mmCIF file of N, CA, C and O in Angstrom:
data_model
loop_
_atom_site.group_PDB
_atom_site.id
_atom_site.type_symbol
_atom_site.label_atom_id
_atom_site.label_comp_id
_atom_site.label_asym_id
_atom_site.label_seq_id
_atom_site.Cartn_x
_atom_site.Cartn_y
_atom_site.Cartn_z
ATOM 1 N N UNK A 1427 -26.704 -0.099 17.392
ATOM 2 C CA UNK A 1427 -25.624 0.235 16.307
ATOM 3 C C UNK A 1427 -26.504 0.376 15.100
ATOM 4 O O UNK A 1427 -27.418 0.129 14.134
ATOM 5 N N UNK A 1428 -25.696 1.666 14.534
ATOM 6 C CA UNK A 1428 -26.194 1.812 13.330
ATOM 7 C C UNK A 1428 -25.445 1.142 12.347
ATOM 8 O O UNK A 1428 -24.033 0.476 12.428
ATOM 9 N N UNK A 1429 -25.780 1.308 11.293
ATOM 10 C CA UNK A 1429 -25.295 0.516 10.105
ATOM 11 C C UNK A 1429 -24.019 0.714 9.751
ATOM 12 O O UNK A 1429 -22.959 -0.080 9.349
ATOM 13 N N UNK A 1430 -23.568 2.142 9.839
ATOM 14 C CA UNK A 1430 -22.178 2.762 9.611
ATOM 15 C C UNK A 1430 -21.040 2.231 10.526
ATOM 16 O O UNK A 1430 -20.149 1.621 9.887
ATOM 17 N N UNK A 1431 -21.545 2.250 11.605
ATOM 18 C CA UNK A 1431 -20.348 1.531 12.541
ATOM 19 C C UNK A 1431 -20.070 0.210 11.979
ATOM 20 O O UNK A 1431 -19.033 0.035 12.563
ATOM 21 N N UNK A 1432 -21.543 -0.571 11.975
ATOM 22 C CA UNK A 1432 -20.867 -1.923 11.756
ATOM 23 C C UNK A 1432 -20.355 -2.252 10.265
ATOM 24 O O UNK A 1432 -18.963 -2.871 10.408
ATOM 25 N N UNK A 1433 -20.386 -1.541 9.593
ATOM 26 C CA UNK A 1433 -19.854 -1.808 8.376
ATOM 27 C C UNK A 1433 -18.240 -1.366 8.615
ATOM 28 O O UNK A 1433 -16.910 -1.846 8.157
ATOM 29 N N UNK A 1434 -17.864 -0.285 9.111
ATOM 30 C CA UNK A 1434 -16.300 -0.042 9.783
ATOM 31 C C UNK A 1434 -15.865 -0.881 10.109
ATOM 32 O O UNK A 1434 -14.428 -1.187 10.217
ATOM 33 N N UNK A 1435 -16.272 -1.505 11.175
ATOM 34 C CA UNK A 1435 -15.959 -2.299 12.139
ATOM 35 C C UNK A 1435 -15.654 -3.833 11.394
ATOM 36 O O UNK A 1435 -14.650 -4.304 11.433
ATOM 37 N N UNK A 1436 -16.592 -3.876 10.345
ATOM 38 C CA UNK A 1436 -16.240 -5.391 9.396
ATOM 39 C C UNK A 1436 -15.100 -4.834 8.516
ATOM 40 O O UNK A 1436 -13.966 -5.402 8.108
ATOM 41 N N UNK A 1437 -15.173 -3.528 8.249
ATOM 42 C CA UNK A 1437 -14.141 -3.337 7.320
ATOM 43 C C UNK A 1437 -12.304 -3.192 7.894
ATOM 44 O O UNK A 1437 -11.499 -3.804 7.424
ATOM 45 N N UNK A 1438 -12.404 -2.375 9.385
ATOM 46 C CA UNK A 1438 -11.217 -2.457 10.007
ATOM 47 C C UNK A 1438 -10.403 -4.131 9.966
ATOM 48 O O UNK A 1438 -9.761 -4.470 10.604
ATOM 49 N N UNK A 1439 -11.827 -4.653 10.607
ATOM 50 C CA UNK A 1439 -11.403 -6.183 10.934
ATOM 51 C C UNK A 1439 -10.573 -7.115 10.080
ATOM 52 O O UNK A 1439 -9.521 -7.549 10.278
ATOM 53 N N UNK A 1440 -11.394 -6.820 8.591
ATOM 54 C CA UNK A 1440 -10.468 -7.527 7.234
ATOM 55 C C UNK A 1440 -9.389 -6.807 7.008
ATOM 56 O O UNK A 1440 -8.329 -7.169 6.655
ATOM 57 N N UNK A 1441 -8.698 -5.440 7.096
ATOM 58 C CA UNK A 1441 -7.848 -4.883 7.288
ATOM 59 C C UNK A 1441 -6.412 -5.597 7.957
ATOM 60 O O UNK A 1441 -5.853 -5.616 7.548
ATOM 61 N N UNK A 1442 -7.201 -5.885 9.452
ATOM 62 C CA UNK A 1442 -6.336 -6.125 10.606
ATOM 63 C C UNK A 1442 -5.811 -7.566 10.382
ATOM 64 O O UNK A 1442 -4.607 -8.015 10.193
ATOM 65 N N UNK A 1443 -6.849 -8.213 9.698
ATOM 66 C CA UNK A 1443 -6.527 -10.250 9.436
ATOM 67 C C UNK A 1443 -5.623 -9.971 7.977
ATOM 68 O O UNK A 1443 -5.182 -11.297 8.303
ATOM 69 N N UNK A 1444 -6.262 -9.397 7.191
ATOM 70 C CA UNK A 1444 -5.346 -9.282 5.786
ATOM 71 C C UNK A 1444 -3.608 -9.344 6.607
ATOM 72 O O UNK A 1444 -2.957 -10.053 5.719
ATOM 73 N N UNK A 1445 -3.516 -8.369 6.824
ATOM 74 C CA UNK A 1445 -2.253 -7.663 7.356
ATOM 75 C C UNK A 1445 -1.496 -8.464 8.306
ATOM 76 O O UNK A 1445 -0.088 -8.884 8.032
ATOM 77 N N UNK A 1446 -2.188 -9.261 9.518
ATOM 78 C CA UNK A 1446 -1.887 -10.098 10.164
ATOM 79 C C UNK A 1446 -1.206 -11.067 9.240
ATOM 80 O O UNK A 1446 -0.470 -11.947 9.352
ATOM 81 N N UNK A 1447 -2.475 -11.591 8.669
ATOM 82 C CA UNK A 1447 -2.040 -13.050 7.331
ATOM 83 C C UNK A 1447 -0.641 -12.603 6.769
ATOM 84 O O UNK A 1447 -0.008 -14.118 6.644
ATOM 85 N N UNK A 1448 -0.472 -11.509 6.276
ATOM 86 C CA UNK A 1448 0.607 -11.405 5.308
ATOM 87 C C UNK A 1448 1.779 -11.584 6.257
ATOM 88 O O UNK A 1448 2.745 -12.494 5.837
ATOM 89 N N UNK A 1449 2.215 -11.026 7.432
ATOM 90 C CA UNK A 1449 2.945 -11.133 8.155
ATOM 91 C C UNK A 1449 3.233 -12.142 8.838
ATOM 92 O O UNK A 1449 4.564 -12.478 8.614
ATOM 93 N N UNK A 1450 2.447 -13.208 9.110
ATOM 94 C CA UNK A 1450 2.314 -14.346 9.725
ATOM 95 C C UNK A 1450 2.942 -14.927 8.342
ATOM 96 O O UNK A 1450 4.081 -16.305 8.863
ATOM 97 N N UNK A 1451 2.473 -15.449 7.392
ATOM 98 C CA UNK A 1451 3.206 -16.396 6.141
ATOM 99 C C UNK A 1451 4.443 -15.721 5.886
ATOM 100 O O UNK A 1451 5.088 -16.731 5.411
ATOM 101 N N UNK A 1452 4.595 -14.412 5.608
ATOM 102 C CA UNK A 1452 6.183 -13.848 5.704
ATOM 103 C C UNK A 1452 6.875 -14.398 6.591
ATOM 104 O O UNK A 1452 8.172 -15.045 6.234
ATOM 105 N N UNK A 1453 6.970 -14.813 7.721
ATOM 106 C CA UNK A 1453 7.752 -15.107 9.158
ATOM 107 C C UNK A 1453 8.118 -16.784 8.541
ATOM 108 O O UNK A 1453 8.903 -17.305 8.746
ATOM 109 N N UNK A 1454 6.878 -17.204 8.035
ATOM 110 C CA UNK A 1454 6.586 -18.720 7.918
ATOM 111 C C UNK A 1454 7.672 -18.696 6.766
ATOM 112 O O UNK A 1454 8.427 -20.012 7.084
ATOM 113 N N UNK A 1455 7.667 -18.497 5.716
ATOM 114 C CA UNK A 1455 8.550 -18.484 4.586
ATOM 115 C C UNK A 1455 9.508 -18.935 4.761
ATOM 116 O O UNK A 1455 10.466 -19.329 4.233
ATOM 117 N N UNK A 1456 10.009 -17.360 5.823
ATOM 118 C CA UNK A 1456 11.599 -17.021 5.880
ATOM 119 C C UNK A 1456 12.381 -18.325 6.795
ATOM 120 O O UNK A 1456 13.502 -18.149 6.299
ATOM 121 N N UNK A 1457 11.178 -18.582 7.646
ATOM 122 C CA UNK A 1457 11.858 -19.680 8.555
ATOM 123 C C UNK A 1457 12.230 -21.040 7.803
ATOM 124 O O UNK A 1457 13.142 -21.767 8.109
ATOM 125 N N UNK A 1458 10.986 -21.277 7.037
ATOM 126 C CA UNK A 1458 11.298 -22.553 6.152
ATOM 127 C C UNK A 1458 12.153 -22.401 5.124
ATOM 128 O O UNK A 1458 13.314 -23.360 5.159
ATOM 129 N N UNK A 1459 12.404 -21.031 4.223
ATOM 130 C CA UNK A 1459 14.122 -21.116 3.892
ATOM 131 C C UNK A 1459 15.307 -21.382 4.442
ATOM 132 O O UNK A 1459 16.285 -21.539 3.868
ATOM 133 N N UNK A 1460 15.103 -20.724 5.590
ATOM 134 C CA UNK A 1460 16.141 -20.497 6.480
ATOM 135 C C UNK A 1460 16.769 -21.815 6.894
ATOM 136 O O UNK A 1460 17.663 -22.481 6.912
ATOM 137 N N UNK A 1461 15.447 -23.154 7.341
ATOM 138 C CA UNK A 1461 15.507 -24.416 7.667
ATOM 139 C C UNK A 1461 16.322 -24.993 6.318
ATOM 140 O O UNK A 1461 16.620 -26.323 6.827
ATOM 141 N N UNK A 1462 15.509 -25.075 5.817
ATOM 142 C CA UNK A 1462 15.802 -26.009 4.080
ATOM 143 C C UNK A 1462 15.847 -25.194 2.891
ATOM 144 O O UNK A 1462 15.367 -24.548 2.514
ATOM 145 N N UNK A 1463 17.347 -24.362 2.781
ATOM 146 C CA UNK A 1463 17.514 -23.751 1.656
ATOM 147 C C UNK A 1463 17.611 -24.083 0.178
ATOM 148 O O UNK A 1463 17.444 -25.482 0.349
ATOM 149 N N UNK A 1464 17.199 -23.556 -0.308
ATOM 150 C CA UNK A 1464 16.911 -24.132 -1.667
ATOM 151 C C UNK A 1464 18.108 -24.959 -2.715
ATOM 152 O O UNK A 1464 17.501 -25.598 -3.511
ATOM 153 N N UNK A 1465 18.833 -24.743 -2.073
ATOM 154 C CA UNK A 1465 20.473 -25.226 -3.120
ATOM 155 C C UNK A 1465 21.141 -25.660 -1.859
ATOM 156 O O UNK A 1465 21.367 -24.735 -1.726
ATOM 157 N N UNK A 1466 21.822 -26.879 -2.294
ATOM 158 C CA UNK A 1466 22.973 -27.082 -1.342
ATOM 159 C C UNK A 1466 24.249 -27.387 -2.145
ATOM 160 O O UNK A 1466 24.322 -26.818 -3.596
ATOM 161 N N UNK A 1467 25.148 -27.723 -1.593
ATOM 162 C CA UNK A 1467 26.639 -27.983 -2.121
ATOM 163 C C UNK A 1467 26.764 -28.867 -2.969
ATOM 164 O O UNK A 1467 27.352 -28.650 -4.029
ATOM 165 N N UNK A 1468 26.099 -29.766 -2.542
ATOM 166 C CA UNK A 1468 26.228 -31.453 -3.503
ATOM 167 C C UNK A 1468 25.393 -30.597 -5.184
ATOM 168 O O UNK A 1468 25.451 -31.383 -5.854
ATOM 169 N N UNK A 1469 24.296 -29.880 -4.794
ATOM 170 C CA UNK A 1469 23.060 -29.527 -6.057
ATOM 171 C C UNK A 1469 24.330 -28.503 -6.805
ATOM 172 O O UNK A 1469 24.142 -28.705 -8.209
ATOM 173 N N UNK A 1470 24.913 -27.859 -5.895
ATOM 174 C CA UNK A 1470 25.773 -26.976 -6.972
ATOM 175 C C UNK A 1470 26.883 -27.508 -7.550
ATOM 176 O O UNK A 1470 27.433 -27.696 -8.484
ATOM 177 N N UNK A 1471 27.566 -28.950 -6.845
ATOM 178 C CA UNK A 1471 28.962 -29.549 -7.232
ATOM 179 C C UNK A 1471 28.044 -30.118 -8.432
ATOM 180 O O UNK A 1471 28.560 -30.444 -9.616
ATOM 181 N N UNK A 1472 26.665 -30.523 -8.758
ATOM 182 C CA UNK A 1472 26.355 -31.678 -9.442
ATOM 183 C C UNK A 1472 26.060 -30.699 -10.835
ATOM 184 O O UNK A 1472 26.350 -30.780 -12.031
ATOM 185 N N UNK A 1473 25.239 -29.441 -10.718
ATOM 186 C CA UNK A 1473 24.855 -28.559 -11.418
ATOM 187 C C UNK A 1473 26.537 -28.042 -12.681
ATOM 188 O O UNK A 1473 26.665 -27.683 -13.478
ATOM 189 N N UNK A 1474 27.437 -27.496 -11.885
ATOM 190 C CA UNK A 1474 28.797 -27.398 -12.397
ATOM 191 C C UNK A 1474 29.419 -28.658 -13.392
ATOM 192 O O UNK A 1474 30.011 -28.357 -14.593
ATOM 193 N N UNK A 1475 29.431 -29.522 -12.376
ATOM 194 C CA UNK A 1475 29.752 -30.927 -13.299
ATOM 195 C C UNK A 1475 28.867 -31.093 -14.907
ATOM 196 O O UNK A 1475 29.318 -31.087 -15.859
ATOM 197 N N UNK A 1476 27.887 -30.474 -14.216
ATOM 198 C CA UNK A 1476 26.902 -30.893 -15.771
ATOM 199 C C UNK A 1476 27.370 -29.851 -16.549
ATOM 200 O O UNK A 1476 27.390 -29.875 -18.004
ATOM 201 N N UNK A 1477 27.706 -28.981 -16.100
ATOM 202 C CA UNK A 1477 28.074 -27.360 -17.219
ATOM 203 C C UNK A 1477 29.203 -27.636 -17.957
ATOM 204 O O UNK A 1477 29.797 -27.114 -18.388
ATOM 205 N N UNK A 1478 30.006 -28.944 -17.671
ATOM 206 C CA UNK A 1478 31.738 -29.616 -18.298
ATOM 207 C C UNK A 1478 32.361 -28.681 -17.237
ATOM 208 O O UNK A 1478 33.641 -28.413 -17.372
ATOM 209 N N UNK A 1479 32.232 -28.382 -15.835
ATOM 210 C CA UNK A 1479 33.594 -27.486 -15.299
ATOM 211 C C UNK A 1479 33.575 -28.591 -13.997
ATOM 212 O O UNK A 1479 32.947 -29.483 -14.005
ATOM 213 N N UNK A 1480 35.285 -28.592 -13.647
ATOM 214 C CA UNK A 1480 35.143 -29.497 -12.997
ATOM 215 C C UNK A 1480 35.887 -28.944 -11.278
ATOM 216 O O UNK A 1480 36.366 -27.675 -11.400
ATOM 217 N N UNK A 1481 34.586 -28.252 -10.316
ATOM 218 C CA UNK A 1481 34.394 -27.829 -9.355
ATOM 219 C C UNK A 1481 35.257 -28.124 -8.448
ATOM 220 O O UNK A 1481 34.933 -29.451 -7.924
ATOM 221 N N UNK A 1482 36.347 -26.988 -8.005
ATOM 222 C CA UNK A 1482 37.180 -26.953 -7.228
ATOM 223 C C UNK A 1482 36.059 -26.852 -5.514
ATOM 224 O O UNK A 1482 35.301 -26.264 -5.515
ATOM 225 N N UNK A 1483 36.641 -27.626 -4.529
ATOM 226 C CA UNK A 1483 35.845 -27.140 -3.080
ATOM 227 C C UNK A 1483 35.796 -25.286 -2.699
ATOM 228 O O UNK A 1483 35.319 -25.187 -2.196
ATOM 229 N N UNK A 1484 36.936 -24.849 -2.770
ATOM 230 C CA UNK A 1484 37.301 -23.562 -3.354
ATOM 231 C C UNK A 1484 35.998 -22.674 -3.820
ATOM 232 O O UNK A 1484 35.235 -21.789 -3.225
ATOM 233 N N UNK A 1485 36.227 -23.330 -5.116
ATOM 234 C CA UNK A 1485 34.982 -22.558 -5.812
ATOM 235 C C UNK A 1485 33.604 -22.628 -5.025
ATOM 236 O O UNK A 1485 32.815 -21.633 -5.223
ATOM 237 N N UNK A 1486 33.421 -24.323 -4.833
ATOM 238 C CA UNK A 1486 32.231 -23.893 -3.875
ATOM 239 C C UNK A 1486 31.581 -23.222 -2.439
ATOM 240 O O UNK A 1486 30.793 -22.987 -2.800
ATOM 241 N N UNK A 1487 32.815 -23.470 -1.867
ATOM 242 C CA UNK A 1487 32.399 -22.524 -0.459
ATOM 243 C C UNK A 1487 32.666 -20.997 -1.156
ATOM 244 O O UNK A 1487 31.604 -20.543 -0.481
ATOM 245 N N UNK A 1488 33.134 -20.611 -2.489
ATOM 246 C CA UNK A 1488 33.084 -18.843 -3.076
ATOM 247 C C UNK A 1488 31.381 -18.918 -3.243
ATOM 248 O O UNK A 1488 31.119 -18.087 -2.914
ATOM 249 N N UNK A 1489 30.792 -19.595 -3.952
ATOM 250 C CA UNK A 1489 30.170 -19.489 -4.605
ATOM 251 C C UNK A 1489 28.418 -19.724 -3.480
ATOM 252 O O UNK A 1489 27.587 -18.931 -3.368
ATOM 253 N N UNK A 1490 28.562 -20.689 -2.614
ATOM 254 C CA UNK A 1490 27.827 -20.673 -1.453
ATOM 255 C C UNK A 1490 27.622 -19.807 -0.313
ATOM 256 O O UNK A 1490 26.428 -18.581 -0.032
ATOM 257 N N UNK A 1491 29.065 -19.167 -0.728
ATOM 258 C CA UNK A 1491 28.969 -17.818 0.433
ATOM 259 C C UNK A 1491 28.446 -16.527 0.103
ATOM 260 O O UNK A 1491 27.274 -15.817 0.238
ATOM 261 N N UNK A 1492 29.053 -16.628 -1.387
ATOM 262 C CA UNK A 1492 27.794 -15.681 -2.575
ATOM 263 C C UNK A 1492 26.716 -15.381 -2.392
ATOM 264 O O UNK A 1492 25.387 -14.593 -2.072
ATOM 265 N N UNK A 1493 25.973 -16.629 -2.193
ATOM 266 C CA UNK A 1493 24.227 -17.089 -2.298
ATOM 267 C C UNK A 1493 24.064 -16.913 -1.010
ATOM 268 O O UNK A 1493 22.605 -15.897 -0.972
ATOM 269 N N UNK A 1494 24.961 -16.906 0.030
ATOM 270 C CA UNK A 1494 24.390 -16.915 1.737
ATOM 271 C C UNK A 1494 24.162 -15.198 1.632
ATOM 272 O O UNK A 1494 23.510 -14.603 2.339
ATOM 273 N N UNK A 1495 25.212 -14.654 1.428
ATOM 274 C CA UNK A 1495 25.453 -13.050 0.964
ATOM 275 C C UNK A 1495 24.011 -12.163 0.487
ATOM 276 O O UNK A 1495 23.618 -11.557 0.887
ATOM 277 N N UNK A 1496 23.796 -12.817 -0.693
ATOM 278 C CA UNK A 1496 22.883 -12.109 -1.324
ATOM 279 C C UNK A 1496 21.692 -12.567 -0.750
ATOM 280 O O UNK A 1496 20.833 -11.501 -0.312
ATOM 281 N N UNK A 1497 21.091 -13.771 -0.181
ATOM 282 C CA UNK A 1497 19.831 -13.796 0.296
ATOM 283 C C UNK A 1497 19.864 -13.270 1.742
ATOM 284 O O UNK A 1497 18.766 -12.822 2.389
ATOM 285 N N UNK A 1498 20.522 -13.011 1.953
ATOM 286 C CA UNK A 1498 20.692 -12.514 3.464
ATOM 287 C C UNK A 1498 20.608 -10.798 3.232
ATOM 288 O O UNK A 1498 19.850 -10.263 4.139
ATOM 289 N N UNK A 1499 20.862 -10.282 2.104
ATOM 290 C CA UNK A 1499 20.834 -8.387 1.906
ATOM 291 C C UNK A 1499 19.383 -9.161 1.242
ATOM 292 O O UNK A 1499 18.637 -7.544 1.358
ATOM 293 N N UNK A 1500 18.748 -9.915 0.712
ATOM 294 C CA UNK A 1500 17.872 -9.439 -0.066
ATOM 295 C C UNK A 1500 16.915 -9.549 1.219
ATOM 296 O O UNK A 1500 15.332 -9.059 1.175
ATOM 297 N N UNK A 1501 17.000 -10.087 2.289
ATOM 298 C CA UNK A 1501 15.741 -10.340 3.186
ATOM 299 C C UNK A 1501 16.073 -9.383 4.178
ATOM 300 O O UNK A 1501 14.667 -8.645 4.612
ATOM 301 N N UNK A 1502 17.008 -8.583 3.989
ATOM 302 C CA UNK A 1502 16.846 -7.238 4.510
ATOM 303 C C UNK A 1502 16.028 -6.212 3.932
ATOM 304 O O UNK A 1502 15.728 -4.583 4.971
ATOM 305 N N UNK A 1503 15.359 -5.702 3.221
ATOM 306 C CA UNK A 1503 14.779 -5.305 1.955
ATOM 307 C C UNK A 1503 13.482 -4.985 2.565
ATOM 308 O O UNK A 1503 12.730 -5.686 3.066
#
């Protein structure tokens, strides 16, 4: 085979590998964050307490729902 064909094969293989690696890494990170959310209700409660607020369960539920909605919206993009 000629040199030009080998170069074309190498470039195409590199592009396919990079694209495949990107999507595999993206799916792995999304599943990890879904299983291990970055902030929990207890963490939210301690944050609010440290800021001088007395968090009610209703307020915590609202904030957690808002965070879940925001993360679901950002993953759709």
